[in-house]
Tab-separated table of C-alpha atoms in Angstrom:
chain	number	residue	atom	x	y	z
A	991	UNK	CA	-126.721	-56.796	-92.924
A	992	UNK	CA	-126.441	-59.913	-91.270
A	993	UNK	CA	-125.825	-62.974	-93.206
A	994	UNK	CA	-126.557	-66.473	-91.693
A	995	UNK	CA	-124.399	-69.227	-92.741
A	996	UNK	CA	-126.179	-72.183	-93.576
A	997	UNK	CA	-123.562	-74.507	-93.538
A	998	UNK	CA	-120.570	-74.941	-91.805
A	999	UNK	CA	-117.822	-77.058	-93.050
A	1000	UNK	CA	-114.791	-78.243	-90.930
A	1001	UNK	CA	-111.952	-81.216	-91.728
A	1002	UNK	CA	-109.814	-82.246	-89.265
A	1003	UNK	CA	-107.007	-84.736	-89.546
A	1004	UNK	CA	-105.793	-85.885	-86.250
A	1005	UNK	CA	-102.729	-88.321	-86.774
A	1006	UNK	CA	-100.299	-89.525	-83.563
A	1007	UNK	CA	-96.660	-90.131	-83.915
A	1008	UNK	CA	-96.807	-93.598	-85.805
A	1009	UNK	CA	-99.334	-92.216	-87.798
A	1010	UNK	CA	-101.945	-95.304	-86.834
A	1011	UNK	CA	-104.928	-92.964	-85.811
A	1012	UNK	CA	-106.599	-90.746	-88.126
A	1013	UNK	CA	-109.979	-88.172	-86.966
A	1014	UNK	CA	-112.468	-86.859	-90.014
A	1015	UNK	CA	-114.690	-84.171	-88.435
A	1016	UNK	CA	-117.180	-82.800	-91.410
A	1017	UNK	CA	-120.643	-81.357	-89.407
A	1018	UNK	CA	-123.505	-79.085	-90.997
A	1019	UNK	CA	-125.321	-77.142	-88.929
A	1020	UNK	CA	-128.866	-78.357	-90.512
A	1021	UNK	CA	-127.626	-82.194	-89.650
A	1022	UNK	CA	-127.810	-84.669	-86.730
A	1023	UNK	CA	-123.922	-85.632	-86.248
A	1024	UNK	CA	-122.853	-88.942	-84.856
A	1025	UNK	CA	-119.261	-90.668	-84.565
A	1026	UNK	CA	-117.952	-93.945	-86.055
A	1027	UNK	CA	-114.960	-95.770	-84.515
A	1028	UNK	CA	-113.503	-98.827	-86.047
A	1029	UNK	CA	-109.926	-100.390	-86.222
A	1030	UNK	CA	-107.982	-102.300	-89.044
A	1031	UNK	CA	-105.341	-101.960	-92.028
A	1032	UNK	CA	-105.592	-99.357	-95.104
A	1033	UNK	CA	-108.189	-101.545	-97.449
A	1034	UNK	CA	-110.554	-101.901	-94.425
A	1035	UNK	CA	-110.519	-97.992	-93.779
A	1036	UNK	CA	-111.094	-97.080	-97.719
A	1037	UNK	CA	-114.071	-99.310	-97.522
A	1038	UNK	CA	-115.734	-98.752	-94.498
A	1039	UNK	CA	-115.256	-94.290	-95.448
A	1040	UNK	CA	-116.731	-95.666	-99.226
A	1041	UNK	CA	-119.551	-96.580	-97.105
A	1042	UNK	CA	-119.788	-94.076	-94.804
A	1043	UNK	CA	-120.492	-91.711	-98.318
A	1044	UNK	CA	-122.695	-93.735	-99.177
A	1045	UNK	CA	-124.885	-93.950	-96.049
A	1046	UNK	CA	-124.793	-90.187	-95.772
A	1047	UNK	CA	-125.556	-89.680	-99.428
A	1048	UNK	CA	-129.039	-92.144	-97.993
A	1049	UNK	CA	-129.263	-90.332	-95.445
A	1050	UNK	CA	-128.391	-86.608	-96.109
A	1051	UNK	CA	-129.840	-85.341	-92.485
A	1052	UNK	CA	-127.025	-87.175	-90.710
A	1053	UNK	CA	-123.539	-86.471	-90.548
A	1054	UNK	CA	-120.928	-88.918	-89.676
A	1055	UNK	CA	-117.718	-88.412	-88.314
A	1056	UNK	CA	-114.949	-91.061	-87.683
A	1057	UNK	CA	-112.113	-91.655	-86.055
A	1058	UNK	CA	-110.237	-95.031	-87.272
A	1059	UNK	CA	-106.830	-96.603	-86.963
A	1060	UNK	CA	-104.480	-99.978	-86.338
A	1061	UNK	CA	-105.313	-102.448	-83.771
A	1062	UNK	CA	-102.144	-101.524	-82.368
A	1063	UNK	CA	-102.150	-98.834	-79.302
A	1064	UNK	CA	-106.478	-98.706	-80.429
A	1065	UNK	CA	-107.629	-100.883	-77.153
A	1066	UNK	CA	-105.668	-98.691	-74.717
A	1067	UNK	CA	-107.331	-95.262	-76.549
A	1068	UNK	CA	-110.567	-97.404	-76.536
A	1069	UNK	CA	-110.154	-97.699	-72.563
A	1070	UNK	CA	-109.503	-93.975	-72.199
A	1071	UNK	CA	-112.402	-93.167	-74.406
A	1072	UNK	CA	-114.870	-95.070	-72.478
A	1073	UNK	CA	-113.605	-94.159	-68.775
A	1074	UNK	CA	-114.040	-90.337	-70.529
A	1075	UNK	CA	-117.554	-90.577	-71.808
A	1076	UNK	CA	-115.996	-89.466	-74.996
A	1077	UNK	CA	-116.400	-92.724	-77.361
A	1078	UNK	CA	-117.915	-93.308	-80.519
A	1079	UNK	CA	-121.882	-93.125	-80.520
A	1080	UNK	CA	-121.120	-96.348	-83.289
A	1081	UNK	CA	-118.322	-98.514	-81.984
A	1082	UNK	CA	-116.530	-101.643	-83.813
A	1083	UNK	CA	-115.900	-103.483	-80.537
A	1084	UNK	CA	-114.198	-106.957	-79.522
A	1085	UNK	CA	-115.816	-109.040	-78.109
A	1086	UNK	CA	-114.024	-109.437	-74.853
A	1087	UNK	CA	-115.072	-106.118	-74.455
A	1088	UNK	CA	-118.538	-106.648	-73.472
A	1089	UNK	CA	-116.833	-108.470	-69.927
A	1090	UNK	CA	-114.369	-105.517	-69.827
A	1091	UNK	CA	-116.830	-102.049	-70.303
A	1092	UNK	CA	-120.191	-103.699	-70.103
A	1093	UNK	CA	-120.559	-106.742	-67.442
A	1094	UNK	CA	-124.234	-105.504	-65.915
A	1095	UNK	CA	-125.042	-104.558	-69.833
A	1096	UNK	CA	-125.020	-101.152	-68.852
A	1097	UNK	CA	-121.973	-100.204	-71.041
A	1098	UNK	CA	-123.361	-100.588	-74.075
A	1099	UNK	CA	-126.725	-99.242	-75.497
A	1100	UNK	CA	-129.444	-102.258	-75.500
A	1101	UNK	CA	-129.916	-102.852	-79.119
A	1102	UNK	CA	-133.514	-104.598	-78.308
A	1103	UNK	CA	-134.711	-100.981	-78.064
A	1104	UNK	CA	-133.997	-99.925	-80.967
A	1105	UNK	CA	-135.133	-102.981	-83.212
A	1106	UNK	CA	-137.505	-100.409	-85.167
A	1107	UNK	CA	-134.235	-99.278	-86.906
A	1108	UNK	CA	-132.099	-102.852	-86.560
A	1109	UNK	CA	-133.289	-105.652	-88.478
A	1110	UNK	CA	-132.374	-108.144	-85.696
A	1111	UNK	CA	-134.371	-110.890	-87.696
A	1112	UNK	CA	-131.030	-110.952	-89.773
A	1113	UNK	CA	-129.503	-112.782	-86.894
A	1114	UNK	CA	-130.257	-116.390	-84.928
A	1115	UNK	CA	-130.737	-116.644	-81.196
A	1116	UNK	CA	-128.076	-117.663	-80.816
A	1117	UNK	CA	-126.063	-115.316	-82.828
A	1118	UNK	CA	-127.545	-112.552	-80.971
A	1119	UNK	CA	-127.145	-114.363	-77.546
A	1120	UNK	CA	-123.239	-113.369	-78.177
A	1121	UNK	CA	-123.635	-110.041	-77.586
A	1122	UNK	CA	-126.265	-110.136	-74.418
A	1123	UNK	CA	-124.891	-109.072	-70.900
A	1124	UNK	CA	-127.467	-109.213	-68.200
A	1125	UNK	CA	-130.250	-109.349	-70.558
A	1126	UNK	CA	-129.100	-106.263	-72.849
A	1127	UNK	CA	-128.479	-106.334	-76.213
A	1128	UNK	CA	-125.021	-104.863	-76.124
A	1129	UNK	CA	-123.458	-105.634	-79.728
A	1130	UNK	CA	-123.796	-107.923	-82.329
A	1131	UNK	CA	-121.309	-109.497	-84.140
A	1132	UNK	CA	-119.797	-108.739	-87.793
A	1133	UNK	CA	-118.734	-112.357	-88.649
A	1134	UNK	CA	-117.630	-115.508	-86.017
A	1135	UNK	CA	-114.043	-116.010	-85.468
A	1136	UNK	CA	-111.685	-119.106	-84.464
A	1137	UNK	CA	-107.996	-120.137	-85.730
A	1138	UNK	CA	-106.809	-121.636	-88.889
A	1139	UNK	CA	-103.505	-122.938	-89.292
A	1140	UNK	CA	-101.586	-122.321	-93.266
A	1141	UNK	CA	-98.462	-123.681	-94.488
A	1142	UNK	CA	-96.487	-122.696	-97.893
A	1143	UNK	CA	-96.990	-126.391	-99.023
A	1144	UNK	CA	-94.075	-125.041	-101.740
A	1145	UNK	CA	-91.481	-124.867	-98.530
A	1146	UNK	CA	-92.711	-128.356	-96.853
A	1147	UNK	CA	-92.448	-130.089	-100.398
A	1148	UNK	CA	-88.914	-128.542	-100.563
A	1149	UNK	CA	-87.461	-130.334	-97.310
A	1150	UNK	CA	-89.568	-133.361	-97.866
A	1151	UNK	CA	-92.076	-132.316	-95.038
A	1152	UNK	CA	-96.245	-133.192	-94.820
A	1153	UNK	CA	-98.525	-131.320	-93.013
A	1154	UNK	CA	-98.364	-131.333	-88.846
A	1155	UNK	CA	-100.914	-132.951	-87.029
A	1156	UNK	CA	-99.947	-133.226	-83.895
A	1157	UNK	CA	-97.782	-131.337	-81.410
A	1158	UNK	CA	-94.745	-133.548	-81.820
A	1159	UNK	CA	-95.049	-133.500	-85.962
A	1160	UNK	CA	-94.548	-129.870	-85.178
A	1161	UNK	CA	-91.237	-130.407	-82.776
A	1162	UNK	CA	-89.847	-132.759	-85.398
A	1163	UNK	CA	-90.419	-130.455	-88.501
A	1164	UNK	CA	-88.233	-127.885	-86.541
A	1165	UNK	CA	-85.571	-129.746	-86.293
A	1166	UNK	CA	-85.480	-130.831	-90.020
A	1167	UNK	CA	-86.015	-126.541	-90.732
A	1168	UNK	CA	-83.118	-125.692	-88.346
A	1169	UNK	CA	-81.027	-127.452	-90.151
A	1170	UNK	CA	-81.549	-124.118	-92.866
A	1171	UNK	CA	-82.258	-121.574	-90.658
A	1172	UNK	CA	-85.823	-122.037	-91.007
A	1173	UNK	CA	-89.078	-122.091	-88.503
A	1174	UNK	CA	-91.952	-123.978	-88.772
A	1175	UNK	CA	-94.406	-121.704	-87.408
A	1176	UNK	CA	-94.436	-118.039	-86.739
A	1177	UNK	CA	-97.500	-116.003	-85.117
A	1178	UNK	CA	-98.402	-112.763	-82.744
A	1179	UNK	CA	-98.072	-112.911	-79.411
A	1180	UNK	CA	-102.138	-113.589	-79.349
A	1181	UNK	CA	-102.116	-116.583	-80.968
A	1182	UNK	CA	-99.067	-118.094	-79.168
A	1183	UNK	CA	-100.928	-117.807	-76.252
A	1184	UNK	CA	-103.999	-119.366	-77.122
A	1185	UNK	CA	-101.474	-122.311	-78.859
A	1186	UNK	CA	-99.893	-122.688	-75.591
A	1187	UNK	CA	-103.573	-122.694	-73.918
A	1188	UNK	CA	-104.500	-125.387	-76.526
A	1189	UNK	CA	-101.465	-127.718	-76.085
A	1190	UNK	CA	-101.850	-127.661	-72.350
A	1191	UNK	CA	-105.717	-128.674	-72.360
A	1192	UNK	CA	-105.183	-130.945	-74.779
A	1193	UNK	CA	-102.771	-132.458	-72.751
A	1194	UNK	CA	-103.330	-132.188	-69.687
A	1195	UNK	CA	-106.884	-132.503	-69.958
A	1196	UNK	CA	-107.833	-129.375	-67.635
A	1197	UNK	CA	-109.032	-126.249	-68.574
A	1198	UNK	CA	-106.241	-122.980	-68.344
A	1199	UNK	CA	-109.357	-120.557	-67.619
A	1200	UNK	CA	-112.455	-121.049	-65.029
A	1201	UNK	CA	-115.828	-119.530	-66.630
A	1202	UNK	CA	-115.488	-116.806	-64.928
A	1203	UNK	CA	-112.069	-115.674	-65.973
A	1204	UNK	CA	-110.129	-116.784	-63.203
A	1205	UNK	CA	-107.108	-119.195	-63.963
A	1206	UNK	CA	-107.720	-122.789	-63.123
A	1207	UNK	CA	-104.319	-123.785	-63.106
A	1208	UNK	CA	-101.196	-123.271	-60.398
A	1209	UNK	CA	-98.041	-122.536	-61.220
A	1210	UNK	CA	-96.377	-125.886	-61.277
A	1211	UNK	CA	-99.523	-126.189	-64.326
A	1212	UNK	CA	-97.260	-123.161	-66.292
A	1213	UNK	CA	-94.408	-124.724	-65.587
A	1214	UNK	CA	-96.032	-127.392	-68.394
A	1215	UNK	CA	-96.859	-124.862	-70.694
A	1216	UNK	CA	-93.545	-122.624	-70.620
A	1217	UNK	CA	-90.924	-125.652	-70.758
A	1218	UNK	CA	-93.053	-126.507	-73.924
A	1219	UNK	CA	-92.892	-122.937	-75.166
A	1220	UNK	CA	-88.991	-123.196	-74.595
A	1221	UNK	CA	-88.790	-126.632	-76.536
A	1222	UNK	CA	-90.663	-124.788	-79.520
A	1223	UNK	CA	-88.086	-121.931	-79.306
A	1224	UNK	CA	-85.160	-124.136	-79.077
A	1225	UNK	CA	-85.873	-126.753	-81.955
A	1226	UNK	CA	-87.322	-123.869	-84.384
A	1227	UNK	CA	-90.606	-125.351	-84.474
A	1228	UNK	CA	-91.283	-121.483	-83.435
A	1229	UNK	CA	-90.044	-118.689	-84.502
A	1230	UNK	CA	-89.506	-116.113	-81.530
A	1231	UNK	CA	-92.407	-113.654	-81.244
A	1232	UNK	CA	-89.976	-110.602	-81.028
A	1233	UNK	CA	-88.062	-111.969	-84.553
A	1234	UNK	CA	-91.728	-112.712	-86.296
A	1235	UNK	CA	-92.484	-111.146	-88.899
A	1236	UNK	CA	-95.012	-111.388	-91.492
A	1237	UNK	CA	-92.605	-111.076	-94.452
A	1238	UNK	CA	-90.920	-113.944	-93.274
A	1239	UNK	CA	-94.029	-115.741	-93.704
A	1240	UNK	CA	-94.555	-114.490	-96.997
A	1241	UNK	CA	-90.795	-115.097	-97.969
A	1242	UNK	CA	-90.705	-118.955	-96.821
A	1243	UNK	CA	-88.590	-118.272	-93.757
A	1244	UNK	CA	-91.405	-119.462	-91.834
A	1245	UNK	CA	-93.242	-121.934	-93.551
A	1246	UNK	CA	-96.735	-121.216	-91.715
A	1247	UNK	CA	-98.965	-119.750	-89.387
A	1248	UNK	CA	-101.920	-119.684	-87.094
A	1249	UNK	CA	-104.147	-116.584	-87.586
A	1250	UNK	CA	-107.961	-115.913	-87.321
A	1251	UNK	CA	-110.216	-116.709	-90.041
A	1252	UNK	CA	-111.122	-113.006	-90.742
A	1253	UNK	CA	-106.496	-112.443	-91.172
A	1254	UNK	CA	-107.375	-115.415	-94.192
A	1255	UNK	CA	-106.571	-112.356	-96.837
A	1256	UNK	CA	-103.220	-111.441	-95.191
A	1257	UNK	CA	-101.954	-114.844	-94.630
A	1258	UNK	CA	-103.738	-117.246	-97.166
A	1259	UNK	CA	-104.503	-114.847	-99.986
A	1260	UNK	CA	-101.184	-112.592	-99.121
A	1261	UNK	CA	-98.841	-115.977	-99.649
A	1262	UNK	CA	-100.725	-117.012	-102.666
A	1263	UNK	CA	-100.498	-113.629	-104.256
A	1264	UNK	CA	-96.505	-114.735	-103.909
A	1265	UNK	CA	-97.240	-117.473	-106.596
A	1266	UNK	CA	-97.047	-119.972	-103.336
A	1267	UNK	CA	-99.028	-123.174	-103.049
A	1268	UNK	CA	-100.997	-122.852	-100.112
A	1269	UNK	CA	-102.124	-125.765	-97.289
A	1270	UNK	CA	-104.796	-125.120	-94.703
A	1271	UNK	CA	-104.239	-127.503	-92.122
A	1272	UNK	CA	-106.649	-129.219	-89.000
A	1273	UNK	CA	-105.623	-128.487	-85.757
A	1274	UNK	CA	-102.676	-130.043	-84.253
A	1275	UNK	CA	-104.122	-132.468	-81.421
A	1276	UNK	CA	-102.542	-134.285	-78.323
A	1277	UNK	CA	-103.595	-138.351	-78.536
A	1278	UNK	CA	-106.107	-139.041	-76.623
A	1279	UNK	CA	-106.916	-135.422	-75.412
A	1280	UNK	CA	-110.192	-135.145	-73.688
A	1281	UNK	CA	-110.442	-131.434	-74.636
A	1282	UNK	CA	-109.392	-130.016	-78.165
A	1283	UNK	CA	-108.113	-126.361	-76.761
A	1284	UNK	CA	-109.336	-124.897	-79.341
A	1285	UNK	CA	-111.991	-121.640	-79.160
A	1286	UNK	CA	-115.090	-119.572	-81.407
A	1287	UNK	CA	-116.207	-116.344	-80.482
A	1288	UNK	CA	-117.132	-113.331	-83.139
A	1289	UNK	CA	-114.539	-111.895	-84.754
A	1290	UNK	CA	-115.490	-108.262	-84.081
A	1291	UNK	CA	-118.374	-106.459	-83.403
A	1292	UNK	CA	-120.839	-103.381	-83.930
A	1293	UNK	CA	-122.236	-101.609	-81.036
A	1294	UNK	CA	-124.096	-98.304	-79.835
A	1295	UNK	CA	-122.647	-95.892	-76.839
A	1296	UNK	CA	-124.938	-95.704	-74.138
A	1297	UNK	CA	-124.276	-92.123	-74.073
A	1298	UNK	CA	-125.615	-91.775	-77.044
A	1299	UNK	CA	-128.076	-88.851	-77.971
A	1300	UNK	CA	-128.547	-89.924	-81.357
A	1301	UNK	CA	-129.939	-93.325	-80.918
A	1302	UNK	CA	-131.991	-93.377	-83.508
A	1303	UNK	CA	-129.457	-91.926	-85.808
A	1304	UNK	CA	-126.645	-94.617	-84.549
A	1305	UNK	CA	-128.851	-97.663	-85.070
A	1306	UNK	CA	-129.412	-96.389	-88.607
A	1307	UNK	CA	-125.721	-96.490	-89.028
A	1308	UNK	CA	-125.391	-100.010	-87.428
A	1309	UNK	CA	-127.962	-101.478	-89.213
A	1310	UNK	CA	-126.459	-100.055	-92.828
A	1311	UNK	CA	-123.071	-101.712	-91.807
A	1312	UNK	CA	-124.292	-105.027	-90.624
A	1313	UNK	CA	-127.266	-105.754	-92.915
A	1314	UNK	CA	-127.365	-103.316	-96.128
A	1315	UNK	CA	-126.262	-104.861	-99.076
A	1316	UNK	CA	-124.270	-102.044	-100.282
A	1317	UNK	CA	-122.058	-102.460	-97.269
A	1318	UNK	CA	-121.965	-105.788	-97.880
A	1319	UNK	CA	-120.353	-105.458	-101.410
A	1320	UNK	CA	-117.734	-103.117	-100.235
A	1321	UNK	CA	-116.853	-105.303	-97.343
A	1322	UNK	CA	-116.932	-108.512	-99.063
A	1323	UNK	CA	-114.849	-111.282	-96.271
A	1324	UNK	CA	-112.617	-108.563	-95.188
A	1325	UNK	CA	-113.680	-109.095	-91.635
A	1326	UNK	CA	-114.768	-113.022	-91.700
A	1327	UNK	CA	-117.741	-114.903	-93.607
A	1328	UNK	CA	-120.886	-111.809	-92.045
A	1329	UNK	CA	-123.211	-113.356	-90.055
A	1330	UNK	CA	-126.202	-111.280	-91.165
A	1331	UNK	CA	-128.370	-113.334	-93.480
A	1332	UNK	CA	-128.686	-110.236	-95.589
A	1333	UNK	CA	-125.624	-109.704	-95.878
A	1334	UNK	CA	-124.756	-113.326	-96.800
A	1335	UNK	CA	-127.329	-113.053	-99.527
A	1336	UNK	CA	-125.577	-110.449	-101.058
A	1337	UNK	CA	-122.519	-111.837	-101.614
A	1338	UNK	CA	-123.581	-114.987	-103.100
A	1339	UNK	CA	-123.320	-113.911	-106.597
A	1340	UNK	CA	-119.995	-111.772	-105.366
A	1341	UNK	CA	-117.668	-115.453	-105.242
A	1342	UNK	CA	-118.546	-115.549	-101.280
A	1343	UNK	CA	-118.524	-119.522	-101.966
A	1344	UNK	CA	-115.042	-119.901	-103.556
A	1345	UNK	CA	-113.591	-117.759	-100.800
A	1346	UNK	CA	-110.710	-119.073	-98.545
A	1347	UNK	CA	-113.145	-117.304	-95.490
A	1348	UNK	CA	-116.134	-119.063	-96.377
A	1349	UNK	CA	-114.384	-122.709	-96.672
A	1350	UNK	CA	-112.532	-122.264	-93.763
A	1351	UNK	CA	-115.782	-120.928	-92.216
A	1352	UNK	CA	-117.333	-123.999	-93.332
A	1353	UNK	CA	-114.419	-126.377	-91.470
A	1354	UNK	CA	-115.285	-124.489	-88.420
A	1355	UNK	CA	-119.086	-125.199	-88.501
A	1356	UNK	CA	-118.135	-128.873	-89.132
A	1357	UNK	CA	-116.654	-128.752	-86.075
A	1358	UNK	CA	-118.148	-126.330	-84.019
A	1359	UNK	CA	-119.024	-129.300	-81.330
A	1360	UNK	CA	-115.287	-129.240	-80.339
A	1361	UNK	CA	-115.269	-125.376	-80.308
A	1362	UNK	CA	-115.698	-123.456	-77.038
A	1363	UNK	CA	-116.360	-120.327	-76.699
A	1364	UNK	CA	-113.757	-117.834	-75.708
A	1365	UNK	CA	-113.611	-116.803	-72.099
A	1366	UNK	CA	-112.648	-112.661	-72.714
A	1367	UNK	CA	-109.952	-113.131	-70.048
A	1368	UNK	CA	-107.836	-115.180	-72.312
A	1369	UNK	CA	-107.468	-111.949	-75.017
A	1370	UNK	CA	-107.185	-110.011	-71.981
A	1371	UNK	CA	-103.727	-108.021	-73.448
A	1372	UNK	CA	-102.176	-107.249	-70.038
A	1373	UNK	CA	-102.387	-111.371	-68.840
A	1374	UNK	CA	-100.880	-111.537	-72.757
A	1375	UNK	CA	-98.152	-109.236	-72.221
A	1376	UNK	CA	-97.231	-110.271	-68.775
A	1377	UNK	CA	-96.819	-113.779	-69.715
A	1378	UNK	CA	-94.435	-112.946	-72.854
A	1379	UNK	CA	-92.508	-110.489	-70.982
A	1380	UNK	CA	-91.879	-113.181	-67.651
A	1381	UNK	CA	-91.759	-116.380	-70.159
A	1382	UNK	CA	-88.576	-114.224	-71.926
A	1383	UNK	CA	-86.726	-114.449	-68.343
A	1384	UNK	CA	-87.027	-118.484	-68.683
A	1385	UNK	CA	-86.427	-118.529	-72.623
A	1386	UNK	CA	-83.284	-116.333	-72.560
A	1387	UNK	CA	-81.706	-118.792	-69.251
A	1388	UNK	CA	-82.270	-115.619	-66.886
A	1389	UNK	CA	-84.747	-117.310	-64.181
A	1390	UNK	CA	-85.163	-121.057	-63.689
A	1391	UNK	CA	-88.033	-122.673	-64.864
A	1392	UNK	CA	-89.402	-122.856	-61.538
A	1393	UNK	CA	-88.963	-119.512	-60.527
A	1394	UNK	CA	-89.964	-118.319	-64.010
A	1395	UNK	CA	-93.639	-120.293	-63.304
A	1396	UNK	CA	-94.060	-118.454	-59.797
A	1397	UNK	CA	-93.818	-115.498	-60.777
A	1398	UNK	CA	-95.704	-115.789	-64.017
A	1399	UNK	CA	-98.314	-117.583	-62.370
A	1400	UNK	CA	-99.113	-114.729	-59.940
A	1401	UNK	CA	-98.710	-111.782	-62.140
A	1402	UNK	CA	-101.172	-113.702	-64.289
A	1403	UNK	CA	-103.292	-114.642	-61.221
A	1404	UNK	CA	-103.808	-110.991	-60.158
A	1405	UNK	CA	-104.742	-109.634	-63.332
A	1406	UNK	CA	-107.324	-112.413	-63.926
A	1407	UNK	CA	-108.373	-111.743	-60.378
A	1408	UNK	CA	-109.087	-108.007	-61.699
A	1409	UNK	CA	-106.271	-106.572	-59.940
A	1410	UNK	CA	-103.039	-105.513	-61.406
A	1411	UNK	CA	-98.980	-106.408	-60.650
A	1412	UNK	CA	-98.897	-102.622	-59.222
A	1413	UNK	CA	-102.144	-103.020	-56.327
């Protein structure tokens, strides 16, 4: 006798080295299966797999399997993935991505054909306009993004200090910190180069980027922004990216930060959770600057292969993680203050209102006129890295500042060009 199995049940845990990627493979033979990728720390993966059991419970014809893990080392996998046909039929996305996989909107399903199963009504044009490339719906975003600066008020009212607002209250708090071994600021390598980018538009009044991603400055330009970069360094108004580290925040060595909106929980909540009094502060700004330097673009996003063959399926999915309000409730301001209207509604009787997110959301709408949006070159990681790893030979007296700007300038310059330092 021959007995048919009706269901077939397989776990797989896939973890790397550092242990920062994790796989769940569970498929019936009697269900559609589609995959889920997403990135982020432990309380966004327990809530997003909560949902996940949830939508399938919903939904008990589809399967969902998942693959998850830190930001670190994820964008590199994310590249192989997508040169590989092998990515996620439901992808959490950033949104320089849409320049870097999808600039003819091919790389990404078009979400307009699927609006039977997305509830795009959830969204404004001009939310939605975000995620179009060439005229395809490619993604849509989770919640909008920009920086926030915090300070532990406790440390500033120990030394005497007030809030920064401009670039030189910044140099002069240093030098009252080094005094005890202290830094006034401490941040990723990320947001030190979008600081830098905002000092040096502010003022210089020129843009560091062209619209199209190409670099509107020359080297003698950098020369400006890494002799500033040095001056931070030197009078501890910084503390150096490869010393940073969040516990030092969180223990007063550094008394503050710049982070996104959606890190609010790790750097706001996390230092108030210390029993720490804790300051958002404006932006610092250059007299007389002509442009603020400062940027908006979505924090992350949610988007559909185009090698999909469950389109109808993965749309299902999206539209449960963007819009339901179950999803909602688990998610809460994890990622940023969700754009979806639905989703908003939800959490208005969750405390959305008295959340750091939301008021710092709020600041950012005030002054969203002085906001531009993000050109995807300037998260571009390898631009990023290239500039921290030449800017060391200048901050650790190896190269002269001259030199140092050269050859920044046209490692920089190739990669923006779409080449790289090795062609």
């Amino acid at each position: 006798m021959i007995i048919a199995m009706a269901v077939l049940v397989t776990v797989v845990i896939i973890r790397n080295s550092s242990g920062i990627e994790q796989e769940s493979v569970k498929k019936r033979n009697d269900e559609t299966g589609i995959k889920m990728s997403w990135w982020g720390n432990d309380s966004r993966h327990k809530y997003t797999m909560e949902g996940i059991d949830i939508f399938k419970e919903n939904n008990p014809d589809i399967n969902v399997e998942y693959r998850y893990g830190e930001w670190s080392g994820y964008e590199k996998r994310t590249k192989v993935w997508m040169e590989s046909h092998t990515e996620a039929d439901v992808m959490q996305i950033n949104y320089a991505w849409l320049e870097e996989y999808s600039n003819d909107g091919k790389g990404f399903y078009d979400l307009n054909e699927l609006s039977d199963y997305i509830d795009l009504n959830n969204f404004t044009e001009d939310e939605l306009a975000y995620g179009i490339k060439n005229g395809k719906l490619n993604a849509l975003p989770i919640a909008m993004n920009t920086h926030t600066f915090y300070y532990n008020q406790d440390v500033l009212d120990k030394y005497g200090l007030t809030v920064p607002k401009t670039w030189d209250d910044i140099i002069d708090m240093g030098k009252v910190l080094a005094e005890h071994d202290l830094y006034v600021l401490g941040m990723s390598k990320k947001q030190l180069f979008l600081m830098l980018v905002a000092y040096y538009e502010q003022t210089y009044g020129e843009k560091v980027f062209k619209e199209d991603g190409s670099l509107n400055i020359d080297a003698d330009d950098l020369a400006h922004i890494l002799e500033f970069y040095k001056e931070m360094i030197d009078e501890h108004a910084l503390c150096p990216i490869d010393v940073f580290d969040r516990n030092k925040y969180m223990s007063g060595e550094i008394a503050g930060t710049m982070c996104w909106i959606s890190d609010t929980k790790i750097y706001c909540d996390g230092l108030a959770e210390t029993g720490a009094k804790v300051t958002r502060a404006a932006y610092p700004k250059a007299s007389g600057a002509k442009y603020s330097g400062w940027y908006i673009k979505p924090a992350t996003m949610w988007a559909i292969s185009a090698e999909t063959a469950h389109p109808k399926e993965a749309a299902m999915l999206l539209n449960y993680l963007l819009n339901d309000p179950a999803m909602a409730r688990l998610q809460k301001t994890e990622k940023g203050v969700p754009v979806s209207d639905a989703a908003v509604k939800a959490l208005e009787g969750e405390g959305l209102f008295d959340t750091n997110e939301y008021k710092a959301m709020q600041e950012m709408m005030e002054h969203q006129e002085e906001l531009y949006l993000m050109i995807p070159n300037m998260e571009n990681e390898k631009i990023i890295d290239v500039f921290k790893s030449e800017a060391d030979e200048y901050l650790f007296d190896k190269m002269s500042l001259e030199e140092c700007a050269q050859n920044t300038y046209a490692a920089m310059k190739e990669i923006a060009d779409g080449k790289t330092p090795e062609e």
